[in-house]
Amino acid sequence: MKLGPYWVALVVSLLCGGLYFAGLATPSIDELLPYRRSAIADGQWWRLVTGNLLHTNHWHLLMNLAGLWVVLFLHHFHYHLKGLSALFFVLCLLEGIGLYLSYPQLLGYVGLSGMLHGLFAYGAVQDIVRKLRSGYLLLVGVIIKVGYEQLYGASSDVTAMIGARVATEAHLVGLLCGLICALVMFIKLKMSPSKISA
C-alpha cells in the first residue's frame, strides 16, 4: 500500500482542522480566506483555492475529511505523493474558477465537497482506464448523485447538520473538473505510456 496518498490526506486534514480552530480563535481568518465572489473580483485570487479549505462547523469539517480519507482509500493505488498533491491543488483551483465563471449568483462558498466529487470522479476514471469494472459503477453512481442534487437539492438533514445550504453547484463543478483532469491525464498517458499514476 502506498503511503503517499495518506500523507496528503494527513496534511490536508491538519491544514483544514488548523484553519477551522484558528478561525474560532481569530475570526479575521474566516474573513480573509473563504470563497467570496466580490473579493475575488477585487483581485483576491487566493480565495479560489483557500475557500475549499474552510468549513462552516465541526460537522462539516468531519464529514469532508472523512470523505477525503474514504476516497483515497478507494483509489490510493493510483497516486503518489507529488502527483496527488498537484492534483489536489489543481482541483481546488478549478473548483474556484468554475464556480466563479459559471455561477455568478453564488456569492460565497466553503468546504472540500466540490473538490472531493472531482477526486472521486478522477479515481473512478483511473479505475476504468486500468480495466477495473468497479470504476464504471463508481462513475455512474457519482453522476447520478450529482444529477439528482441538481434536480432536487441536497438532503435537508445534511443542510441542518452543516448549518448552511449545501452548494450542489460545487458538486457539479467538482465532478466536471475531475473528469477534465482525468481526460488530460488519459491523453498524457497515451503520449507517454510509462507514466501511469498521478
JSON list of C-alpha atoms in Angstrom, two decimals:
[
{"chain": "A", "resi": 1, "resn": "MET", "atom": "CA", "xyz": [0.00, 0.00, 0.00]},
{"chain": "A", "resi": 2, "resn": "LYS", "atom": "CA", "xyz": [1.36, 3.41, -0.99]},
{"chain": "A", "resi": 3, "resn": "LEU", "atom": "CA", "xyz": [1.75, 5.81, 1.92]},
{"chain": "A", "resi": 4, "resn": "GLY", "atom": "CA", "xyz": [1.99, 8.92, -0.28]},
{"chain": "A", "resi": 5, "resn": "PRO", "atom": "CA", "xyz": [-1.77, 9.44, -0.64]},
{"chain": "A", "resi": 6, "resn": "TYR", "atom": "CA", "xyz": [-2.27, 9.11, 3.09]},
{"chain": "A", "resi": 7, "resn": "TRP", "atom": "CA", "xyz": [0.41, 11.72, 3.76]},
{"chain": "A", "resi": 8, "resn": "VAL", "atom": "CA", "xyz": [-1.58, 14.09, 1.55]},
{"chain": "A", "resi": 9, "resn": "ALA", "atom": "CA", "xyz": [-4.75, 13.22, 3.46]},
{"chain": "A", "resi": 10, "resn": "LEU", "atom": "CA", "xyz": [-2.97, 13.82, 6.76]},
{"chain": "A", "resi": 11, "resn": "VAL", "atom": "CA", "xyz": [-1.56, 17.19, 5.69]},
{"chain": "A", "resi": 12, "resn": "VAL", "atom": "CA", "xyz": [-4.93, 18.33, 4.31]},
{"chain": "A", "resi": 13, "resn": "SER", "atom": "CA", "xyz": [-6.68, 17.15, 7.48]},
{"chain": "A", "resi": 14, "resn": "LEU", "atom": "CA", "xyz": [-4.25, 19.06, 9.69]},
{"chain": "A", "resi": 15, "resn": "LEU", "atom": "CA", "xyz": [-4.48, 22.13, 7.48]},
{"chain": "A", "resi": 16, "resn": "CYS", "atom": "CA", "xyz": [-8.28, 22.17, 7.40]},
{"chain": "A", "resi": 17, "resn": "GLY", "atom": "CA", "xyz": [-8.51, 21.39, 11.10]},
{"chain": "A", "resi": 18, "resn": "GLY", "atom": "CA", "xyz": [-5.93, 24.05, 11.94]},
{"chain": "A", "resi": 19, "resn": "LEU", "atom": "CA", "xyz": [-7.75, 26.67, 9.87]},
{"chain": "A", "resi": 20, "resn": "TYR", "atom": "CA", "xyz": [-11.06, 25.74, 11.49]},
{"chain": "A", "resi": 21, "resn": "PHE", "atom": "CA", "xyz": [-9.76, 26.15, 15.04]},
{"chain": "A", "resi": 22, "resn": "ALA", "atom": "CA", "xyz": [-7.75, 29.22, 14.07]},
{"chain": "A", "resi": 23, "resn": "GLY", "atom": "CA", "xyz": [-10.95, 30.73, 12.71]},
{"chain": "A", "resi": 24, "resn": "LEU", "atom": "CA", "xyz": [-12.68, 30.12, 16.02]},
{"chain": "A", "resi": 25, "resn": "ALA", "atom": "CA", "xyz": [-9.86, 31.90, 17.84]},
{"chain": "A", "resi": 26, "resn": "THR", "atom": "CA", "xyz": [-9.29, 34.62, 15.23]},
{"chain": "A", "resi": 27, "resn": "PRO", "atom": "CA", "xyz": [-12.44, 35.36, 13.21]},
{"chain": "A", "resi": 28, "resn": "SER", "atom": "CA", "xyz": [-10.47, 37.50, 10.78]},
{"chain": "A", "resi": 29, "resn": "ILE", "atom": "CA", "xyz": [-9.19, 34.25, 9.21]},
{"chain": "A", "resi": 30, "resn": "ASP", "atom": "CA", "xyz": [-12.75, 33.40, 8.24]},
{"chain": "A", "resi": 31, "resn": "GLU", "atom": "CA", "xyz": [-12.94, 36.80, 6.56]},
{"chain": "A", "resi": 32, "resn": "LEU", "atom": "CA", "xyz": [-9.63, 36.54, 4.70]},
{"chain": "A", "resi": 33, "resn": "LEU", "atom": "CA", "xyz": [-9.76, 33.06, 3.16]},
{"chain": "A", "resi": 34, "resn": "PRO", "atom": "CA", "xyz": [-13.25, 31.91, 2.09]},
{"chain": "A", "resi": 35, "resn": "TYR", "atom": "CA", "xyz": [-14.53, 31.99, -1.47]},
{"chain": "A", "resi": 36, "resn": "ARG", "atom": "CA", "xyz": [-16.25, 35.37, -1.74]},
{"chain": "A", "resi": 37, "resn": "ARG", "atom": "CA", "xyz": [-17.19, 36.44, -5.24]},
{"chain": "A", "resi": 38, "resn": "SER", "atom": "CA", "xyz": [-16.91, 40.18, -4.60]},
{"chain": "A", "resi": 39, "resn": "ALA", "atom": "CA", "xyz": [-13.46, 39.84, -3.02]},
{"chain": "A", "resi": 40, "resn": "ILE", "atom": "CA", "xyz": [-12.22, 37.67, -5.88]},
{"chain": "A", "resi": 41, "resn": "ALA", "atom": "CA", "xyz": [-13.46, 40.28, -8.33]},
{"chain": "A", "resi": 42, "resn": "ASP", "atom": "CA", "xyz": [-11.34, 42.80, -6.40]},
{"chain": "A", "resi": 43, "resn": "GLY", "atom": "CA", "xyz": [-8.22, 40.71, -7.03]},
{"chain": "A", "resi": 44, "resn": "GLN", "atom": "CA", "xyz": [-8.10, 38.37, -4.02]},
{"chain": "A", "resi": 45, "resn": "TRP", "atom": "CA", "xyz": [-7.43, 35.36, -6.23]},
{"chain": "A", "resi": 46, "resn": "TRP", "atom": "CA", "xyz": [-6.17, 33.10, -3.43]},
{"chain": "A", "resi": 47, "resn": "ARG", "atom": "CA", "xyz": [-9.77, 32.66, -2.32]},
{"chain": "A", "resi": 48, "resn": "LEU", "atom": "CA", "xyz": [-10.38, 30.46, -5.37]},
{"chain": "A", "resi": 49, "resn": "VAL", "atom": "CA", "xyz": [-8.22, 27.83, -3.62]},
{"chain": "A", "resi": 50, "resn": "THR", "atom": "CA", "xyz": [-8.45, 28.64, 0.09]},
{"chain": "A", "resi": 51, "resn": "GLY", "atom": "CA", "xyz": [-12.24, 28.63, 0.16]},
{"chain": "A", "resi": 52, "resn": "ASN", "atom": "CA", "xyz": [-12.06, 24.87, -0.26]},
{"chain": "A", "resi": 53, "resn": "LEU", "atom": "CA", "xyz": [-10.13, 24.53, 3.00]},
{"chain": "A", "resi": 54, "resn": "LEU", "atom": "CA", "xyz": [-12.61, 26.26, 5.31]},
{"chain": "A", "resi": 55, "resn": "HIS", "atom": "CA", "xyz": [-15.75, 24.78, 6.89]},
{"chain": "A", "resi": 56, "resn": "THR", "atom": "CA", "xyz": [-18.94, 26.09, 8.44]},
{"chain": "A", "resi": 57, "resn": "ASN", "atom": "CA", "xyz": [-18.80, 23.97, 11.60]},
{"chain": "A", "resi": 58, "resn": "HIS", "atom": "CA", "xyz": [-17.16, 20.88, 13.07]},
{"chain": "A", "resi": 59, "resn": "TRP", "atom": "CA", "xyz": [-19.70, 18.52, 11.44]},
{"chain": "A", "resi": 60, "resn": "HIS", "atom": "CA", "xyz": [-18.95, 20.00, 8.03]},
{"chain": "A", "resi": 61, "resn": "LEU", "atom": "CA", "xyz": [-15.23, 19.59, 8.70]},
{"chain": "A", "resi": 62, "resn": "LEU", "atom": "CA", "xyz": [-15.54, 16.00, 9.91]},
{"chain": "A", "resi": 63, "resn": "MET", "atom": "CA", "xyz": [-17.79, 14.95, 7.03]},
{"chain": "A", "resi": 64, "resn": "ASN", "atom": "CA", "xyz": [-15.44, 16.40, 4.43]},
{"chain": "A", "resi": 65, "resn": "LEU", "atom": "CA", "xyz": [-12.30, 14.95, 5.98]},
{"chain": "A", "resi": 66, "resn": "ALA", "atom": "CA", "xyz": [-13.94, 11.54, 6.35]},
{"chain": "A", "resi": 67, "resn": "GLY", "atom": "CA", "xyz": [-14.87, 11.77, 2.68]},
{"chain": "A", "resi": 68, "resn": "LEU", "atom": "CA", "xyz": [-11.28, 12.58, 1.75]},
{"chain": "A", "resi": 69, "resn": "TRP", "atom": "CA", "xyz": [-9.89, 9.56, 3.59]},
{"chain": "A", "resi": 70, "resn": "VAL", "atom": "CA", "xyz": [-12.54, 7.24, 2.11]},
{"chain": "A", "resi": 71, "resn": "VAL", "atom": "CA", "xyz": [-11.92, 8.46, -1.45]},
{"chain": "A", "resi": 72, "resn": "LEU", "atom": "CA", "xyz": [-8.17, 7.99, -1.07]},
{"chain": "A", "resi": 73, "resn": "PHE", "atom": "CA", "xyz": [-8.66, 4.56, 0.50]},
{"chain": "A", "resi": 74, "resn": "LEU", "atom": "CA", "xyz": [-10.68, 3.53, -2.57]},
{"chain": "A", "resi": 75, "resn": "HIS", "atom": "CA", "xyz": [-8.10, 4.78, -5.07]},
{"chain": "A", "resi": 76, "resn": "HIS", "atom": "CA", "xyz": [-4.79, 5.03, -3.20]},
{"chain": "A", "resi": 77, "resn": "PHE", "atom": "CA", "xyz": [-3.05, 2.73, -5.69]},
{"chain": "A", "resi": 78, "resn": "HIS", "atom": "CA", "xyz": [-3.50, 5.34, -8.44]},
{"chain": "A", "resi": 79, "resn": "TYR", "atom": "CA", "xyz": [-1.48, 8.01, -6.64]},
{"chain": "A", "resi": 80, "resn": "HIS", "atom": "CA", "xyz": [1.92, 9.01, -5.42]},
{"chain": "A", "resi": 81, "resn": "LEU", "atom": "CA", "xyz": [2.75, 11.94, -3.16]},
{"chain": "A", "resi": 82, "resn": "LYS", "atom": "CA", "xyz": [3.81, 14.54, -5.71]},
{"chain": "A", "resi": 83, "resn": "GLY", "atom": "CA", "xyz": [1.12, 13.78, -8.27]},
{"chain": "A", "resi": 84, "resn": "LEU", "atom": "CA", "xyz": [-1.73, 13.69, -5.76]},
{"chain": "A", "resi": 85, "resn": "SER", "atom": "CA", "xyz": [-0.55, 16.94, -4.16]},
{"chain": "A", "resi": 86, "resn": "ALA", "atom": "CA", "xyz": [-0.60, 18.60, -7.58]},
{"chain": "A", "resi": 87, "resn": "LEU", "atom": "CA", "xyz": [-4.00, 17.09, -8.40]},
{"chain": "A", "resi": 88, "resn": "PHE", "atom": "CA", "xyz": [-5.44, 18.30, -5.11]},
{"chain": "A", "resi": 89, "resn": "PHE", "atom": "CA", "xyz": [-4.27, 21.86, -5.76]},
{"chain": "A", "resi": 90, "resn": "VAL", "atom": "CA", "xyz": [-5.48, 21.84, -9.38]},
{"chain": "A", "resi": 91, "resn": "LEU", "atom": "CA", "xyz": [-8.91, 20.52, -8.40]},
{"chain": "A", "resi": 92, "resn": "CYS", "atom": "CA", "xyz": [-9.25, 23.19, -5.71]},
{"chain": "A", "resi": 93, "resn": "LEU", "atom": "CA", "xyz": [-8.23, 25.91, -8.17]},
{"chain": "A", "resi": 94, "resn": "LEU", "atom": "CA", "xyz": [-10.52, 24.65, -10.93]},
{"chain": "A", "resi": 95, "resn": "GLU", "atom": "CA", "xyz": [-13.35, 24.40, -8.41]},
{"chain": "A", "resi": 96, "resn": "GLY", "atom": "CA", "xyz": [-12.98, 28.07, -7.54]},
{"chain": "A", "resi": 97, "resn": "ILE", "atom": "CA", "xyz": [-12.63, 29.15, -11.16]},
{"chain": "A", "resi": 98, "resn": "GLY", "atom": "CA", "xyz": [-15.58, 27.00, -12.23]},
{"chain": "A", "resi": 99, "resn": "LEU", "atom": "CA", "xyz": [-17.84, 28.47, -9.57]},
{"chain": "A", "resi": 100, "resn": "TYR", "atom": "CA", "xyz": [-16.73, 32.00, -10.39]},
{"chain": "A", "resi": 101, "resn": "LEU", "atom": "CA", "xyz": [-17.33, 31.65, -14.13]},
{"chain": "A", "resi": 102, "resn": "SER", "atom": "CA", "xyz": [-20.47, 29.50, -14.03]},
{"chain": "A", "resi": 103, "resn": "TYR", "atom": "CA", "xyz": [-22.44, 30.68, -11.01]},
{"chain": "A", "resi": 104, "resn": "PRO", "atom": "CA", "xyz": [-22.38, 34.48, -10.60]},
{"chain": "A", "resi": 105, "resn": "GLN", "atom": "CA", "xyz": [-25.30, 34.19, -8.20]},
{"chain": "A", "resi": 106, "resn": "LEU", "atom": "CA", "xyz": [-23.20, 32.13, -5.77]},
{"chain": "A", "resi": 107, "resn": "LEU", "atom": "CA", "xyz": [-21.65, 34.81, -3.57]},
{"chain": "A", "resi": 108, "resn": "GLY", "atom": "CA", "xyz": [-19.84, 32.58, -1.07]},
{"chain": "A", "resi": 109, "resn": "TYR", "atom": "CA", "xyz": [-18.68, 29.01, -0.60]},
{"chain": "A", "resi": 110, "resn": "VAL", "atom": "CA", "xyz": [-16.52, 26.97, 1.75]},
{"chain": "A", "resi": 111, "resn": "GLY", "atom": "CA", "xyz": [-15.70, 23.27, 2.00]},
{"chain": "A", "resi": 112, "resn": "LEU", "atom": "CA", "xyz": [-13.93, 20.37, 0.34]},
{"chain": "A", "resi": 113, "resn": "SER", "atom": "CA", "xyz": [-17.03, 18.66, -1.03]},
{"chain": "A", "resi": 114, "resn": "GLY", "atom": "CA", "xyz": [-16.76, 20.06, -4.55]},
{"chain": "A", "resi": 115, "resn": "MET", "atom": "CA", "xyz": [-13.12, 19.02, -4.81]},
{"chain": "A", "resi": 116, "resn": "LEU", "atom": "CA", "xyz": [-13.98, 15.62, -3.35]},
{"chain": "A", "resi": 117, "resn": "HIS", "atom": "CA", "xyz": [-16.51, 14.97, -6.10]},
{"chain": "A", "resi": 118, "resn": "GLY", "atom": "CA", "xyz": [-13.77, 15.77, -8.59]},
{"chain": "A", "resi": 119, "resn": "LEU", "atom": "CA", "xyz": [-11.27, 13.49, -6.89]},
{"chain": "A", "resi": 120, "resn": "PHE", "atom": "CA", "xyz": [-13.82, 10.68, -6.73]},
{"chain": "A", "resi": 121, "resn": "ALA", "atom": "CA", "xyz": [-14.65, 11.03, -10.44]},
{"chain": "A", "resi": 122, "resn": "TYR", "atom": "CA", "xyz": [-10.96, 11.19, -11.33]},
{"chain": "A", "resi": 123, "resn": "GLY", "atom": "CA", "xyz": [-10.28, 7.98, -9.39]},
{"chain": "A", "resi": 124, "resn": "ALA", "atom": "CA", "xyz": [-13.24, 6.22, -10.99]},
{"chain": "A", "resi": 125, "resn": "VAL", "atom": "CA", "xyz": [-11.94, 7.07, -14.46]},
{"chain": "A", "resi": 126, "resn": "GLN", "atom": "CA", "xyz": [-8.49, 5.79, -13.48]},
{"chain": "A", "resi": 127, "resn": "ASP", "atom": "CA", "xyz": [-10.18, 2.53, -12.45]},
{"chain": "A", "resi": 128, "resn": "ILE", "atom": "CA", "xyz": [-11.80, 2.32, -15.87]},
{"chain": "A", "resi": 129, "resn": "VAL", "atom": "CA", "xyz": [-8.52, 3.06, -17.66]},
{"chain": "A", "resi": 130, "resn": "ARG", "atom": "CA", "xyz": [-6.93, 0.21, -15.71]},
{"chain": "A", "resi": 131, "resn": "LYS", "atom": "CA", "xyz": [-9.83, -2.09, -16.65]},
{"chain": "A", "resi": 132, "resn": "LEU", "atom": "CA", "xyz": [-11.36, -2.27, -13.16]},
{"chain": "A", "resi": 133, "resn": "ARG", "atom": "CA", "xyz": [-15.09, -2.75, -13.60]},
{"chain": "A", "resi": 134, "resn": "SER", "atom": "CA", "xyz": [-15.82, -1.07, -10.29]},
{"chain": "A", "resi": 135, "resn": "GLY", "atom": "CA", "xyz": [-14.81, 2.20, -11.92]},
{"chain": "A", "resi": 136, "resn": "TYR", "atom": "CA", "xyz": [-17.92, 2.16, -14.12]},
{"chain": "A", "resi": 137, "resn": "LEU", "atom": "CA", "xyz": [-20.19, 1.68, -11.10]},
{"chain": "A", "resi": 138, "resn": "LEU", "atom": "CA", "xyz": [-18.46, 4.43, -9.14]},
{"chain": "A", "resi": 139, "resn": "LEU", "atom": "CA", "xyz": [-18.57, 6.87, -12.04]},
{"chain": "A", "resi": 140, "resn": "VAL", "atom": "CA", "xyz": [-22.22, 6.21, -12.85]},
{"chain": "A", "resi": 141, "resn": "GLY", "atom": "CA", "xyz": [-23.03, 6.46, -9.14]},
{"chain": "A", "resi": 142, "resn": "VAL", "atom": "CA", "xyz": [-21.45, 9.88, -8.67]},
{"chain": "A", "resi": 143, "resn": "ILE", "atom": "CA", "xyz": [-23.04, 11.19, -11.88]},
{"chain": "A", "resi": 144, "resn": "ILE", "atom": "CA", "xyz": [-26.48, 10.03, -10.71]},
{"chain": "A", "resi": 145, "resn": "LYS", "atom": "CA", "xyz": [-25.92, 11.57, -7.26]},
{"chain": "A", "resi": 146, "resn": "VAL", "atom": "CA", "xyz": [-24.87, 14.94, -8.66]},
{"chain": "A", "resi": 147, "resn": "GLY", "atom": "CA", "xyz": [-27.67, 14.88, -11.24]},
{"chain": "A", "resi": 148, "resn": "TYR", "atom": "CA", "xyz": [-30.23, 14.16, -8.54]},
{"chain": "A", "resi": 149, "resn": "GLU", "atom": "CA", "xyz": [-28.90, 17.06, -6.47]},
{"chain": "A", "resi": 150, "resn": "GLN", "atom": "CA", "xyz": [-29.22, 19.43, -9.41]},
{"chain": "A", "resi": 151, "resn": "LEU", "atom": "CA", "xyz": [-32.90, 18.50, -9.75]},
{"chain": "A", "resi": 152, "resn": "TYR", "atom": "CA", "xyz": [-33.99, 18.05, -6.16]},
{"chain": "A", "resi": 153, "resn": "GLY", "atom": "CA", "xyz": [-31.31, 19.65, -3.99]},
{"chain": "A", "resi": 154, "resn": "ALA", "atom": "CA", "xyz": [-29.31, 18.14, -1.15]},
{"chain": "A", "resi": 155, "resn": "SER", "atom": "CA", "xyz": [-30.57, 16.29, 1.89]},
{"chain": "A", "resi": 156, "resn": "SER", "atom": "CA", "xyz": [-32.25, 18.54, 4.44]},
{"chain": "A", "resi": 157, "resn": "ASP", "atom": "CA", "xyz": [-30.50, 16.56, 7.18]},
{"chain": "A", "resi": 158, "resn": "VAL", "atom": "CA", "xyz": [-27.08, 17.46, 5.79]},
{"chain": "A", "resi": 159, "resn": "THR", "atom": "CA", "xyz": [-28.14, 21.11, 5.42]},
{"chain": "A", "resi": 160, "resn": "ALA", "atom": "CA", "xyz": [-29.19, 21.17, 9.06]},
{"chain": "A", "resi": 161, "resn": "MET", "atom": "CA", "xyz": [-26.00, 19.43, 10.19]},
{"chain": "A", "resi": 162, "resn": "ILE", "atom": "CA", "xyz": [-23.59, 21.82, 8.50]},
{"chain": "A", "resi": 163, "resn": "GLY", "atom": "CA", "xyz": [-25.64, 24.90, 9.30]},
{"chain": "A", "resi": 164, "resn": "ALA", "atom": "CA", "xyz": [-25.68, 26.18, 5.72]},
{"chain": "A", "resi": 165, "resn": "ARG", "atom": "CA", "xyz": [-27.17, 25.46, 2.31]},
{"chain": "A", "resi": 166, "resn": "VAL", "atom": "CA", "xyz": [-25.33, 22.64, 0.56]},
{"chain": "A", "resi": 167, "resn": "ALA", "atom": "CA", "xyz": [-23.76, 24.17, -2.55]},
{"chain": "A", "resi": 168, "resn": "THR", "atom": "CA", "xyz": [-24.80, 21.49, -5.01]},
{"chain": "A", "resi": 169, "resn": "GLU", "atom": "CA", "xyz": [-23.36, 23.71, -7.75]},
{"chain": "A", "resi": 170, "resn": "ALA", "atom": "CA", "xyz": [-19.93, 22.98, -6.29]},
{"chain": "A", "resi": 171, "resn": "HIS", "atom": "CA", "xyz": [-20.55, 19.25, -6.58]},
{"chain": "A", "resi": 172, "resn": "LEU", "atom": "CA", "xyz": [-21.36, 19.59, -10.28]},
{"chain": "A", "resi": 173, "resn": "VAL", "atom": "CA", "xyz": [-18.34, 21.81, -10.93]},
{"chain": "A", "resi": 174, "resn": "GLY", "atom": "CA", "xyz": [-16.12, 19.41, -8.99]},
{"chain": "A", "resi": 175, "resn": "LEU", "atom": "CA", "xyz": [-17.40, 16.41, -10.94]},
{"chain": "A", "resi": 176, "resn": "LEU", "atom": "CA", "xyz": [-16.73, 18.14, -14.27]},
{"chain": "A", "resi": 177, "resn": "CYS", "atom": "CA", "xyz": [-13.27, 19.27, -13.13]},
{"chain": "A", "resi": 178, "resn": "GLY", "atom": "CA", "xyz": [-12.39, 15.73, -12.09]},
{"chain": "A", "resi": 179, "resn": "LEU", "atom": "CA", "xyz": [-13.46, 14.41, -15.48]},
{"chain": "A", "resi": 180, "resn": "ILE", "atom": "CA", "xyz": [-11.44, 17.11, -17.25]},
{"chain": "A", "resi": 181, "resn": "CYS", "atom": "CA", "xyz": [-8.34, 16.25, -15.21]},
{"chain": "A", "resi": 182, "resn": "ALA", "atom": "CA", "xyz": [-8.87, 12.55, -15.95]},
{"chain": "A", "resi": 183, "resn": "LEU", "atom": "CA", "xyz": [-9.14, 13.31, -19.67]},
{"chain": "A", "resi": 184, "resn": "VAL", "atom": "CA", "xyz": [-5.95, 15.35, -19.59]},
{"chain": "A", "resi": 185, "resn": "MET", "atom": "CA", "xyz": [-4.15, 12.53, -17.77]},
{"chain": "A", "resi": 186, "resn": "PHE", "atom": "CA", "xyz": [-5.51, 9.97, -20.23]},
{"chain": "A", "resi": 187, "resn": "ILE", "atom": "CA", "xyz": [-4.14, 11.97, -23.16]},
{"chain": "A", "resi": 188, "resn": "LYS", "atom": "CA", "xyz": [-0.83, 12.36, -21.33]},
{"chain": "A", "resi": 189, "resn": "LEU", "atom": "CA", "xyz": [-0.63, 8.61, -20.73]},
{"chain": "A", "resi": 190, "resn": "LYS", "atom": "CA", "xyz": [-1.31, 7.89, -24.39]},
{"chain": "A", "resi": 191, "resn": "MET", "atom": "CA", "xyz": [1.60, 10.14, -25.28]},
{"chain": "A", "resi": 192, "resn": "SER", "atom": "CA", "xyz": [3.83, 8.77, -22.50]},
{"chain": "A", "resi": 193, "resn": "PRO", "atom": "CA", "xyz": [2.60, 5.27, -21.50]},
{"chain": "A", "resi": 194, "resn": "SER", "atom": "CA", "xyz": [5.34, 4.70, -18.92]},
{"chain": "A", "resi": 195, "resn": "LYS", "atom": "CA", "xyz": [3.72, 7.25, -16.57]},
{"chain": "A", "resi": 196, "resn": "ILE", "atom": "CA", "xyz": [0.62, 5.58, -15.19]},
{"chain": "A", "resi": 197, "resn": "SER", "atom": "CA", "xyz": [-0.09, 7.26, -11.85]},
{"chain": "A", "resi": 198, "resn": "ALA", "atom": "CA", "xyz": [-0.87, 10.73, -10.60]}
]
